[in-house]
XYZ file of C-alpha atoms in Angstrom:
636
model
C -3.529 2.572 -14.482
C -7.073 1.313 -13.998
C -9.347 2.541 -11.256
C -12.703 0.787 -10.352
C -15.634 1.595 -8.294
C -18.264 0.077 -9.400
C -17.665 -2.622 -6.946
C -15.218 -2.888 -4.616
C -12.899 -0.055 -4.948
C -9.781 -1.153 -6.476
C -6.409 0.174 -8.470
C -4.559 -1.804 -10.919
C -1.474 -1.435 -12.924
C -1.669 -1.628 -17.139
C -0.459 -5.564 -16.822
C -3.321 -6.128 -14.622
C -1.753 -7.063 -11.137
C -4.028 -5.541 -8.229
C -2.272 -2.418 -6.180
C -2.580 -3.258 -2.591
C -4.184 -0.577 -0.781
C -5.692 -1.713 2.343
C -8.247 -0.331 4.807
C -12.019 1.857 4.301
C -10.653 4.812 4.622
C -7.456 4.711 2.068
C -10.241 3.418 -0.172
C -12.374 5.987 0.614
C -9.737 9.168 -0.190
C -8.785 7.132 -3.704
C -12.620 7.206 -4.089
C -13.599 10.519 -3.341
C -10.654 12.133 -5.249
C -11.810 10.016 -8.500
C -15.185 11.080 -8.124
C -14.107 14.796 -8.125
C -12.813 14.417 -11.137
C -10.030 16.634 -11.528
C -11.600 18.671 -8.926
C -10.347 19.986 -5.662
C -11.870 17.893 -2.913
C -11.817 19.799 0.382
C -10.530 18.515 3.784
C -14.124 19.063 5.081
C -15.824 16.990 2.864
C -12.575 14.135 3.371
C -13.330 14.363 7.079
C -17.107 14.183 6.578
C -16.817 10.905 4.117
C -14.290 9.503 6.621
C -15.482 9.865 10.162
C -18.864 11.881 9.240
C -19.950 14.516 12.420
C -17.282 13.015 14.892
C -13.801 13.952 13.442
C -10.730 12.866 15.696
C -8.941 15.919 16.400
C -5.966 14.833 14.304
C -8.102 14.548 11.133
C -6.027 16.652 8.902
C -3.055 14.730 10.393
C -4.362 11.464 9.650
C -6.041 12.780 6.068
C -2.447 13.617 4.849
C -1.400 9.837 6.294
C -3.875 8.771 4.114
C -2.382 10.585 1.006
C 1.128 10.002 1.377
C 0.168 6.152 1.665
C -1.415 6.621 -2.063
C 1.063 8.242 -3.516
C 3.585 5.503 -2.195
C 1.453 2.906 -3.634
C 0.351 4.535 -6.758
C 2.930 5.552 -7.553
C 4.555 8.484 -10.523
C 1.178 7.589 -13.141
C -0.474 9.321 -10.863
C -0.431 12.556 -8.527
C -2.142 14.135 -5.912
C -1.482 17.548 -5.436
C -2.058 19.610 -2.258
C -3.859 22.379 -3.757
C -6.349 24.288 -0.764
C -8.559 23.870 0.506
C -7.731 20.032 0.131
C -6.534 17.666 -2.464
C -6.565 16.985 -6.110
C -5.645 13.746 -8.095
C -4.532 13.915 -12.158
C -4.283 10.986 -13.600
C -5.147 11.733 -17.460
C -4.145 8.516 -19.016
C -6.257 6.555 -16.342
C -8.700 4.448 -17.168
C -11.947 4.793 -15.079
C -14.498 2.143 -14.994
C -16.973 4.567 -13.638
C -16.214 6.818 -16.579
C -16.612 4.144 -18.997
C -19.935 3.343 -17.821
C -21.412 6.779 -18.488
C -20.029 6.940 -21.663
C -21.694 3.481 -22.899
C -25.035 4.650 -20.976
C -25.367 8.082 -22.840
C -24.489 6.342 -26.425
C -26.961 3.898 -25.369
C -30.065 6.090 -24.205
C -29.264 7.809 -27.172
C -29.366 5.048 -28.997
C -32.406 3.881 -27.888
C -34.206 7.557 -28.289
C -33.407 6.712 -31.997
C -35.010 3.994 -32.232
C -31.474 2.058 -32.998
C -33.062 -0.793 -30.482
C -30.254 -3.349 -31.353
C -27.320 -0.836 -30.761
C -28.944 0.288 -27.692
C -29.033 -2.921 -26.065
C -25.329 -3.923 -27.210
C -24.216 -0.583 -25.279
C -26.346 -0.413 -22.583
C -25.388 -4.067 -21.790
C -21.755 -3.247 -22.019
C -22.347 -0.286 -19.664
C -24.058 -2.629 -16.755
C -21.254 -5.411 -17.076
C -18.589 -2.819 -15.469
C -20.481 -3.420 -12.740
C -18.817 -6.166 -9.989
C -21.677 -6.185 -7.078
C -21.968 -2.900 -4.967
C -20.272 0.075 -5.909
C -18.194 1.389 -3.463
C -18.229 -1.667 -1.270
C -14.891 -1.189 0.825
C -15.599 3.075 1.522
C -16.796 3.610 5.061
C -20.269 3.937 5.631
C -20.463 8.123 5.328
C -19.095 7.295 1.867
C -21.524 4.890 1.146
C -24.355 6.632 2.340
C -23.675 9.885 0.770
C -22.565 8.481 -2.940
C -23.929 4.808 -3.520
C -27.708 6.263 -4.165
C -27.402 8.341 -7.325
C -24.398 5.598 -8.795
C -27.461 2.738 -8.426
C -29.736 5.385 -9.833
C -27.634 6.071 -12.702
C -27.095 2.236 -12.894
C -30.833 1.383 -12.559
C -31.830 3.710 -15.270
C -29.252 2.075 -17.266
C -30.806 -1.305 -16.643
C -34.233 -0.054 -17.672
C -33.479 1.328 -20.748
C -31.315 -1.746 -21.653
C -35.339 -3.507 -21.029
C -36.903 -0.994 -22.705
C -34.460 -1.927 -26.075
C -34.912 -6.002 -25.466
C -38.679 -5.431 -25.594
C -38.260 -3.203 -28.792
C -36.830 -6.169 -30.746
C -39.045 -8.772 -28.768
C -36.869 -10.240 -26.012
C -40.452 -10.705 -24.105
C -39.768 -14.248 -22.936
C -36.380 -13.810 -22.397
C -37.144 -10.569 -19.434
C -40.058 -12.035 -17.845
C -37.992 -13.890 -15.360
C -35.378 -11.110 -14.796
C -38.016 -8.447 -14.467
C -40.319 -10.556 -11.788
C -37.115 -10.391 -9.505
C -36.282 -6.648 -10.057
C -40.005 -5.577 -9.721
C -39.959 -7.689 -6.505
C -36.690 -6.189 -5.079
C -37.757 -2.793 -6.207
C -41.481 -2.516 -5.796
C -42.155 1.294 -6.242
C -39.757 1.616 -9.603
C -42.602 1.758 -11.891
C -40.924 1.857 -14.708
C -39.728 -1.479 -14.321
C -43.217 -2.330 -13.306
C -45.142 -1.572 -16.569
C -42.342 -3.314 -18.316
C -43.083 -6.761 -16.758
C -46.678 -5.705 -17.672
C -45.934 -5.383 -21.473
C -43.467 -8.615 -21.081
C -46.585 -10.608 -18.854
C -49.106 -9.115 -21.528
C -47.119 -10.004 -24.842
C -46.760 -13.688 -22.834
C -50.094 -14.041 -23.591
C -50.583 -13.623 -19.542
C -52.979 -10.936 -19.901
C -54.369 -11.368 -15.813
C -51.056 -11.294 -14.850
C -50.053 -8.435 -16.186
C -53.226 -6.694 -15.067
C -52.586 -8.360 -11.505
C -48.964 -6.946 -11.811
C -50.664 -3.476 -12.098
C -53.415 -3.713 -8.945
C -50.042 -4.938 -6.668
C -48.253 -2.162 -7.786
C -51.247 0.257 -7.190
C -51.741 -1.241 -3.747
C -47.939 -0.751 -2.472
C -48.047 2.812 -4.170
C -50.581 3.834 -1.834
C -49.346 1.524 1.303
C -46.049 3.149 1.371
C -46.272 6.099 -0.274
C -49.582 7.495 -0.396
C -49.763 8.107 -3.993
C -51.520 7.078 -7.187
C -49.774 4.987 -10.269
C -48.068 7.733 -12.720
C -47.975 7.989 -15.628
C -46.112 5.201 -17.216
C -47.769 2.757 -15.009
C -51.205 3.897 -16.102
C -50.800 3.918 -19.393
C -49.593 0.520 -19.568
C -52.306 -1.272 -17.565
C -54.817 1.370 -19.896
C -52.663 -0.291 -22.998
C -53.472 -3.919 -21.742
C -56.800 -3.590 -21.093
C -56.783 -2.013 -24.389
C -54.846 -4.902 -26.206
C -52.591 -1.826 -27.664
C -49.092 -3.668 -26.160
C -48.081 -5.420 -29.167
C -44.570 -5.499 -30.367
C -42.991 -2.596 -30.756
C -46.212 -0.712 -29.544
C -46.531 0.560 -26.055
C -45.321 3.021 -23.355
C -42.578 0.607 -22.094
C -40.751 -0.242 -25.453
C -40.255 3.329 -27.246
C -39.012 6.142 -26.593
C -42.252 7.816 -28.095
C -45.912 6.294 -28.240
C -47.862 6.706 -31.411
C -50.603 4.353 -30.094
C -52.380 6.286 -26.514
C -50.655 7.839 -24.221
C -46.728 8.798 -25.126
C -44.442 6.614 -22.232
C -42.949 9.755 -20.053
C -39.322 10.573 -21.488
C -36.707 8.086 -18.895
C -35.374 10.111 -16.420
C -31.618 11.689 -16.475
C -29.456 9.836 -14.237
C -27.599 12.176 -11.637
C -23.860 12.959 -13.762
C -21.379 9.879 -12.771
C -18.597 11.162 -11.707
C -14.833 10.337 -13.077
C -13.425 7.950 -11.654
C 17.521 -21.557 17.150
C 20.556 -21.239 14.878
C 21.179 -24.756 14.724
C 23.450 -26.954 16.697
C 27.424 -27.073 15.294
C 28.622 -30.284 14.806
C 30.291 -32.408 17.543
C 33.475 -31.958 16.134
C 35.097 -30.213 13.148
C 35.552 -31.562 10.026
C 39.257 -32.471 9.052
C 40.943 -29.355 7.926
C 44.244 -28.181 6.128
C 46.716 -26.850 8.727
C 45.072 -23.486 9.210
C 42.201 -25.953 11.184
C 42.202 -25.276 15.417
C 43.999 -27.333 16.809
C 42.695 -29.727 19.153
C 40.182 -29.275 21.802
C 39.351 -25.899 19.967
C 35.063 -25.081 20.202
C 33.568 -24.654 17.180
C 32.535 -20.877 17.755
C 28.198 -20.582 17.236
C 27.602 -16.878 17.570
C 24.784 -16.429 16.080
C 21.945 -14.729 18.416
C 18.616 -16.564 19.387
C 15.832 -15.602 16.884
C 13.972 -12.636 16.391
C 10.788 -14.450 17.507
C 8.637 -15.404 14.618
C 9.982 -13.823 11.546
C 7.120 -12.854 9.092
C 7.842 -11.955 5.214
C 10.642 -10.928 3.138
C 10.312 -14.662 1.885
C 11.524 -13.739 -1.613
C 14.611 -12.147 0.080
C 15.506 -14.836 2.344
C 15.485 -17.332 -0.125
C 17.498 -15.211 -2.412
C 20.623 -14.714 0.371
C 19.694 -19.239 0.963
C 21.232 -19.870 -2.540
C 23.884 -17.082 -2.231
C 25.173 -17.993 0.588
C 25.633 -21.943 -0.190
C 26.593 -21.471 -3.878
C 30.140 -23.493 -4.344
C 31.215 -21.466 -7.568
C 34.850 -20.663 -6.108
C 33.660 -17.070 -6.502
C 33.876 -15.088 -3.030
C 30.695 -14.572 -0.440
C 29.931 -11.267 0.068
C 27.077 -10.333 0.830
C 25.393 -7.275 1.623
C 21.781 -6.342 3.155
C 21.335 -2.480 3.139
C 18.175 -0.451 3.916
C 16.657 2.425 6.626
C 17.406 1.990 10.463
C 14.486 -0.241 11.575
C 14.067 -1.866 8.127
C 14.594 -5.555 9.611
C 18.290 -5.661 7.953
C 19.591 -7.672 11.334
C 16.762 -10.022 11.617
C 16.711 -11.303 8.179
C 20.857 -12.037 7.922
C 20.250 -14.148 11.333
C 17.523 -15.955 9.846
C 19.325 -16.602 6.841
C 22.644 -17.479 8.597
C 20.675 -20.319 10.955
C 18.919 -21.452 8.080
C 22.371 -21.638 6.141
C 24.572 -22.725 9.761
C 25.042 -26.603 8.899
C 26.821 -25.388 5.795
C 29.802 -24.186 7.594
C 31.239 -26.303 10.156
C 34.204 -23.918 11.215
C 31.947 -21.860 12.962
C 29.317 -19.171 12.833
C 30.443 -15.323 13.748
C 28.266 -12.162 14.727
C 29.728 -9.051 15.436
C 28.535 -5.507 16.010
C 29.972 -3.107 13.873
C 28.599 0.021 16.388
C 28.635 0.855 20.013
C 24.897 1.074 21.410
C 25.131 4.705 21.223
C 25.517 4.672 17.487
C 29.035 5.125 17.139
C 31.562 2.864 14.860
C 33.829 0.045 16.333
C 37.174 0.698 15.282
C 38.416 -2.560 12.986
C 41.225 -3.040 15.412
C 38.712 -3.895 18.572
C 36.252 -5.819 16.223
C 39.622 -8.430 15.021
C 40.546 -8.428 18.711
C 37.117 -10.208 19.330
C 37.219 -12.181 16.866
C 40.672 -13.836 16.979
C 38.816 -14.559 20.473
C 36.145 -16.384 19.577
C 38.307 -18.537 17.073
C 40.376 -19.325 19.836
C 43.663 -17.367 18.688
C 43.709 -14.373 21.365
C 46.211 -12.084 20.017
C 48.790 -10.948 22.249
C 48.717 -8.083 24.283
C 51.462 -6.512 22.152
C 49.026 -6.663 19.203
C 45.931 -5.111 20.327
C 46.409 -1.869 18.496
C 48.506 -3.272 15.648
C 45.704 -3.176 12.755
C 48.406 -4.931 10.284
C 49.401 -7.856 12.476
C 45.820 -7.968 13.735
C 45.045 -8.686 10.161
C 47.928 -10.783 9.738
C 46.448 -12.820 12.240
C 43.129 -13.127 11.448
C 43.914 -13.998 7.769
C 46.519 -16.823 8.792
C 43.588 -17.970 11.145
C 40.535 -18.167 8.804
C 42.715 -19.064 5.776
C 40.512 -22.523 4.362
C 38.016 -22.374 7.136
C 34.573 -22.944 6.331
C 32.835 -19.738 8.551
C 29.740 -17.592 7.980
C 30.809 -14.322 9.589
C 28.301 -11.862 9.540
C 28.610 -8.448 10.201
C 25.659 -6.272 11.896
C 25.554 -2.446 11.204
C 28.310 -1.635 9.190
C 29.172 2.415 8.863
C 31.694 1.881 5.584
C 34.288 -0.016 3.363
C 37.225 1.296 5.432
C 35.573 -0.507 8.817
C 34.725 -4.092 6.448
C 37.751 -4.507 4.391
C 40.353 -5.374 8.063
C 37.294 -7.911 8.550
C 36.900 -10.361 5.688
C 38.242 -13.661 5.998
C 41.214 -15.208 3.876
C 40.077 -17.523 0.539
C 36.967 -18.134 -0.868
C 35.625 -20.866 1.655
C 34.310 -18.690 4.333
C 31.066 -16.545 3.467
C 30.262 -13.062 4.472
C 26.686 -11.334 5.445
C 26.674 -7.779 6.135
C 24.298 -5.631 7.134
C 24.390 -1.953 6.500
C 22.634 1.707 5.887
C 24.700 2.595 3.435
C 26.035 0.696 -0.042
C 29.298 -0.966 0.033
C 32.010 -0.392 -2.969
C 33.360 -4.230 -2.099
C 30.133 -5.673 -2.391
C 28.985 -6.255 -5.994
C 25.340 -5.081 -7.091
C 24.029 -8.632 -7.681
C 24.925 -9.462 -3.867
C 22.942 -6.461 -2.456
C 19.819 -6.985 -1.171
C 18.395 -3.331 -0.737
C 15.282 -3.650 1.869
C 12.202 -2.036 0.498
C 9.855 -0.610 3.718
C 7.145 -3.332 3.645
C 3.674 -3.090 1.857
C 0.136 -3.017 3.820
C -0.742 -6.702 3.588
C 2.619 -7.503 4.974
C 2.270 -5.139 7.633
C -0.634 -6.795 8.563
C 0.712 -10.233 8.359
C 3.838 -8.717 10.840
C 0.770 -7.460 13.139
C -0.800 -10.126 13.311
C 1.701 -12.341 14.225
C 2.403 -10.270 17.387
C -1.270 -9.798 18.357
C -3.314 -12.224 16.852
C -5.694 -11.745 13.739
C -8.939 -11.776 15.545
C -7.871 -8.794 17.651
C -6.927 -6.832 14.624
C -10.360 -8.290 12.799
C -12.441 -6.737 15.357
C -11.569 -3.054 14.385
C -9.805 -3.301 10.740
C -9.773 0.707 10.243
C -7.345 0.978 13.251
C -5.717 -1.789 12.472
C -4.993 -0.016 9.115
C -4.227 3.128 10.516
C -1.747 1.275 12.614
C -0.208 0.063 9.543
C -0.054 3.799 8.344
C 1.291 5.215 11.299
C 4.133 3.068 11.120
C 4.785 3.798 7.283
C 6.179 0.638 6.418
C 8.684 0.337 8.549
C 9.163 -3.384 10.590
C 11.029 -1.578 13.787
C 7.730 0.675 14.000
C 5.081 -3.028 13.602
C 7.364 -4.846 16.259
C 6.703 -1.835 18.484
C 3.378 -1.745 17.556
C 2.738 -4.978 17.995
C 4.589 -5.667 21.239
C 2.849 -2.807 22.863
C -0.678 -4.343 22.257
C 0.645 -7.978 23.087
C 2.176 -6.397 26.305
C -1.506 -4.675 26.897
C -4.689 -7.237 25.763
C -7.337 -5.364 27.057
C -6.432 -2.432 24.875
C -8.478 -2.138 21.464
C -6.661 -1.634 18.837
C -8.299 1.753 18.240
C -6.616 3.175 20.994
C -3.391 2.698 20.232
C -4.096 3.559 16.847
C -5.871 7.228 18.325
C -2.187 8.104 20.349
C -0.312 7.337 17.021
C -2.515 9.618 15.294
C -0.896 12.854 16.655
C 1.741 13.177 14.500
C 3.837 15.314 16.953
C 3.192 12.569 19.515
C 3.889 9.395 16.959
C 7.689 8.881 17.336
C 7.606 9.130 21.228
C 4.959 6.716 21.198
C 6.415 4.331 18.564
C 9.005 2.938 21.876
C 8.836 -0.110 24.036
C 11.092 -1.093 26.351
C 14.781 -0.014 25.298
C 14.009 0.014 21.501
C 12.595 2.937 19.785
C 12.476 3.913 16.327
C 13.129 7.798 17.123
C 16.874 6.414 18.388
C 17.071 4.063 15.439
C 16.920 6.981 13.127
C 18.897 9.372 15.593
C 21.911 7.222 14.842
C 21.493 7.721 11.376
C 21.424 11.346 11.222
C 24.650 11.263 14.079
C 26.627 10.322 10.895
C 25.529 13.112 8.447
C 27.963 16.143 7.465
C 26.961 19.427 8.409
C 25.511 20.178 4.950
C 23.218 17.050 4.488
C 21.915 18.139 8.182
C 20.913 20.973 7.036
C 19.011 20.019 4.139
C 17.651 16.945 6.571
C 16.171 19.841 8.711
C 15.563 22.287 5.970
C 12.863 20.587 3.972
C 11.648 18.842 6.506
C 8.147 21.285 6.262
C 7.525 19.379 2.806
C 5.136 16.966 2.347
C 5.090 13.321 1.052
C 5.201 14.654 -2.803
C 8.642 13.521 -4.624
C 10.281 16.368 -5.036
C 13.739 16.957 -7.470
C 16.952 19.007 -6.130
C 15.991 22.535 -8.058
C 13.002 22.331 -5.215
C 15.951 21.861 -2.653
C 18.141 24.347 -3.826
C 15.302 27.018 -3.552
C 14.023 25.825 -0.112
C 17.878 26.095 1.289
C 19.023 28.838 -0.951
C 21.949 27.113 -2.401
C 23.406 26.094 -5.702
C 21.405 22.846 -7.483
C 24.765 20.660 -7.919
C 25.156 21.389 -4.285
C 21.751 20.500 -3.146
C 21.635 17.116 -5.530
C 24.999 15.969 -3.743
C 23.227 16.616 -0.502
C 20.193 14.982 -1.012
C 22.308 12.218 -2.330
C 23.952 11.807 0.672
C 20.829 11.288 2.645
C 19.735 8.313 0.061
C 23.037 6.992 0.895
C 22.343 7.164 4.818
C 18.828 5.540 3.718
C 17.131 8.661 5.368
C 15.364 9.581 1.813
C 13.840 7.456 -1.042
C 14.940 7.542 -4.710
C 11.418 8.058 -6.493
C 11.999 7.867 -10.325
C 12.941 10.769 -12.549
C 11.035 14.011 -13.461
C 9.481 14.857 -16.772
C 13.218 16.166 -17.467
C 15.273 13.331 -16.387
C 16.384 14.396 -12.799
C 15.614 12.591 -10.178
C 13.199 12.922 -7.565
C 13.170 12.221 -4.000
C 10.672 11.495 -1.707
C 10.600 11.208 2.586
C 9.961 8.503 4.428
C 6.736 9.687 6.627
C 8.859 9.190 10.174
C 12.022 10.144 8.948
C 9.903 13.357 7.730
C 8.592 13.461 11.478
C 12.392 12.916 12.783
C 13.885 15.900 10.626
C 10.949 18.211 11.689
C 11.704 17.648 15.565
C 15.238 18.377 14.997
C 15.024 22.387 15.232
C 19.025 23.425 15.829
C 21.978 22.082 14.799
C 23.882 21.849 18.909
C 21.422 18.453 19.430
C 23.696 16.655 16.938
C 27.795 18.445 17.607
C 28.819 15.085 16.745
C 27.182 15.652 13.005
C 29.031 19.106 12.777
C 32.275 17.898 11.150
């Protein structure tokens, strides 16, 4: 892992590729906890670098937003620990750009107080090219203001000395020009001054370098009130002396042997570490399974999720799946948390895919709008329906001939079916259509045993730039331009989660006079978040509520249990002590709760087991959830 700060402040991974982070004040944690290095940084001094003498009232809530959000993105090379009275971040294999450059500017002052003049300049050079513009450029401005002057101080000294070693080997010419713009863009560094002297003077521009000196005097006592130094006087007493020769004079040694000795450069201040499309007019000729006559092509599909923004790589993905003509079955599977966008990206693929299967396009709700299952049996029933084969009354609860039916029916057809919010394998398997032809999309929480590995596509929660992109699709980028940090806290708030943007979003479309900051300020509460994360009849607290309706009593419990943890992964011996049970039981509950897609997988420990890790409003959910009797339904 590489971290940089001298310049914008950015994290990368070992192959180079750029970790998004996005927003000043993710930047500025990740900066501040660098800087520290390996020390504690307190939640004062977070909340002074991040809103300064105005806090929000929700500071520590929005601090630990901030944190969680790194350690999603940085993921297991590095950790930040919770340690009070704030935070601490160990990364030791790191590499810090900011930590390089103090290490090449000590070996090269040291260097230079040597004498070792070539060295020095190799060094110091290398130190100064870490450097990418303005350190710290993306912190907020309490950041900026309370760091940025001792980094360029450390980084001007730097630059001096690396002068003070090309005049020592007689670089002259080759400084004159650099040094005229630096003296000019940093008039009272006199330092720099008496070295364009000695470059001017060793020019053979004697009056310039004297007239170099009087302007330097005169702005000395304009804006400060005082009198050259030192090094400035003993350079213009050199040139009038003619004692600036090479490798004579106050500005190229580190000690004089010819008048006065050059003052000693001083230490820099310690761097820190771092529209489903229309069916054809008429079906194509079929075997005799084909409708009969005057039969409608059934076009289920619903209208589009307005615009639909990302998951490119994943639509494209379930494009070739679902037209490959391999003779190999279609089943496919989306899976991924309540609210992860599962439903919107199988409609988008099945209208992009629609003209492929002329027999008809299928949608069906696997779950009542209260979260429970449809029983197979009333699903078939609507679907023999739409393919224009009602099933007789004497049928309706007869699963077999249901099935019977339904297989006869779609036997050779060419239909996408897909299958919205499936609970389980027992519900899908009544449901699949006879022979190869027909193609299958299914969306569910949970992993299917029928559905092969290589045709699951598992939903990740979306990254910062595409939560942005989502946002900005709803409410227009030049809304979200005019105040980016609450436009990024936005995207924190809703933790990745595309239920959480749409709501987001449609609540600021719904209100345009709103800034975005406000919003952003009744999201910060995190005891207020999920209530206000609703619109309308959607809401993400219900989204997840169905989810944790269909938990056993046991993985309940350890839902509600360690809910008080933070965002750190966590393994099941950690469980197992927080709910005083046995580890085996603990690991099977946790691993429940990935399999309901209400916790994360996040890699293995240091001994192989594997840790888990909350989503930030499923954390929120289990925390609200203080007895058991809100959820009978669970208690089975």
């Amino acid at each position: 892992m590489d971290f940089r700060l001298l310049g914008p402040i950015e994290a990368k991974r070992g192959g180079g590729s750029t970790i998004p982070l996005s927003g000043s004040k993710v930047h500025t944690v990740l900066a501040a906890l660098l800087l520290s290095e390996g020390r504690v940084v307190s939640d004062a001094r977070l909340s002074a670098l991040l809103w300064g003498w105005d806090p929000p009232a929700t500071a520590s809530a929005q601090i630990y937003t901030y944190m969680s959000r790194l350690r999603k993105h940085l993921g297991s090379e590095v950790e930040i620990v919770r340690r009070q009275p704030g935070y601490v971040l160990r990364a030791p294999e790191a590499w810090i750009d900011l930590t390089e450059f103090d290490r090449l500017d000590r070996q090269g002052r040291e260097a230079l107080a040597d004498r070792r003049f070539e060295e020095a300049g190799t060094l110091l050079r290398d130190a100064l090219e870490l450097w990418r513009g303005t350190a710290l450029a993306n912190a907020t401005e309490q950041m900026i203001e309370a760091e940025l002057p001792r980094l360029e101080e450390a980084r001007m000294i730097a630059l001096e000395s690396r002068i003070e070693a090309d005049l020592a080997v007689g670089r002259h010419e080759q400084v004159t020009a650099e040094l005229t713009g630096l003296v000019a863009e940093h008039p009272v560094r006199e330092r720099l001054r008496a070295q364009l002297m000695t470059a001017l003077y060793r020019c053979g521009r004697q009056a310039d370098a004297l007239h170099t000196y009087y302007e330097g005097r005169a702005v000395l006592a304009d804006q400060l009130g005082v009198d050259p130094g030192e090094a400035l006087g003993s350079t213009y007493q050199a040139v009038l002396g003619g004692g600036l020769g090479l490798g004579r004079g106050p500005a190229s040694r580190a000690t004089a042997d010819d008048g006065a000795a050059a003052p000693a450069a001083p230490e820099p201040a310690p761097a820190a570490a771092k529209g489903p499309r229309p069916a054809p007019a008429a079906p194509v000729v079929r075997t005799a399974a084909a409708p009969a006559a005057g039969r409608g092509v059934p076009a289920m599909l619903p209208a589009p999720y307005g615009e639909f923004t990302g998951r490119r790589e994943e639509l494209r993905a379930l494009r070739e799946r679902l037209t490959r003509e391999d003779g190999r079955p279609r089943r496919l599977l989306i899976t991924g948390m309540a609210g992860a966008g599962k439903t919107a990206l199988a409609v988008r693929a099945a209208q992009d895919c629609a003209a492929r299967f002329p027999d008809g396009q299928l949608f069906v709700e696997l779950c009542h709008p209260d979260g429970s299952a449809k029983e197979p049996a009333e699903v078939l029933v609507r679907l023999l329906r739409a393919l224009g084969e009602p099933p007789p009354a004497s049928a309706a609860d007869d699963l077999e001939e249901l099935v019977r039916l339904y297989r006869t029916r779609t036997s050779g057809a060419r239909l996408l079916l897909v299958l919205d919010g499936a609970v389980g394998d027992r519900q899908v398997a009544p449901l699949l259509p006879g022979g190869p032809e027909s193609a299958v999309l299914i969306t569910s929480q949970a992993r299917l045993a029928r559905v092969a590995g290589a045709d699951t596509t598992a939903l990740a929660l979306v990254e910062d730039e595409e939560a942005l992109e989502l946002l900005a699709s709803l409410v227009g980028r030049a809304r979200l331009e005019a105040d980016p940090d609450a436009a990024d806290d936005l995207v924190a708030y809703c933790a990745g989660l595309p239920l959480a943007l749409h709501i987001t979003g449609a609540r600021l479309a719904a209100r345009p006079h709103w800034p975005v900051s406000r919003l952003a300020a009744r999201l910060a509460d995190p005891d207020a978040r999920l209530g206000e994360l609703a619109y309308g009849d959607v809401s993400v607290r219900e989204a997840l509520v169905h989810s944790v309706r269909r938990l056993a009593g046991p993985e309940l419990t350890a839902l509600t249990g360690l809910a008080d943890g933070d965002a750190e992964p966590f393994c099941a011996q950690y469980a197992a002590l927080v709910l005083g049970i046995a580890e085996e039981e603990a690991e099977s509950s946790l691993d429940e709760l990935v399999d309901h897609a209400l916790l994360e997988l996040s890699g293995l420990d240091a001994q192989g087991r594997p840790l888990y890790r909350w989503n930030d409003l499923v954390r929120l959910l289990a925390g609200s959830l203080t007895t058991r009797d809100a959820f009978p339904s669970a208690m089975r």
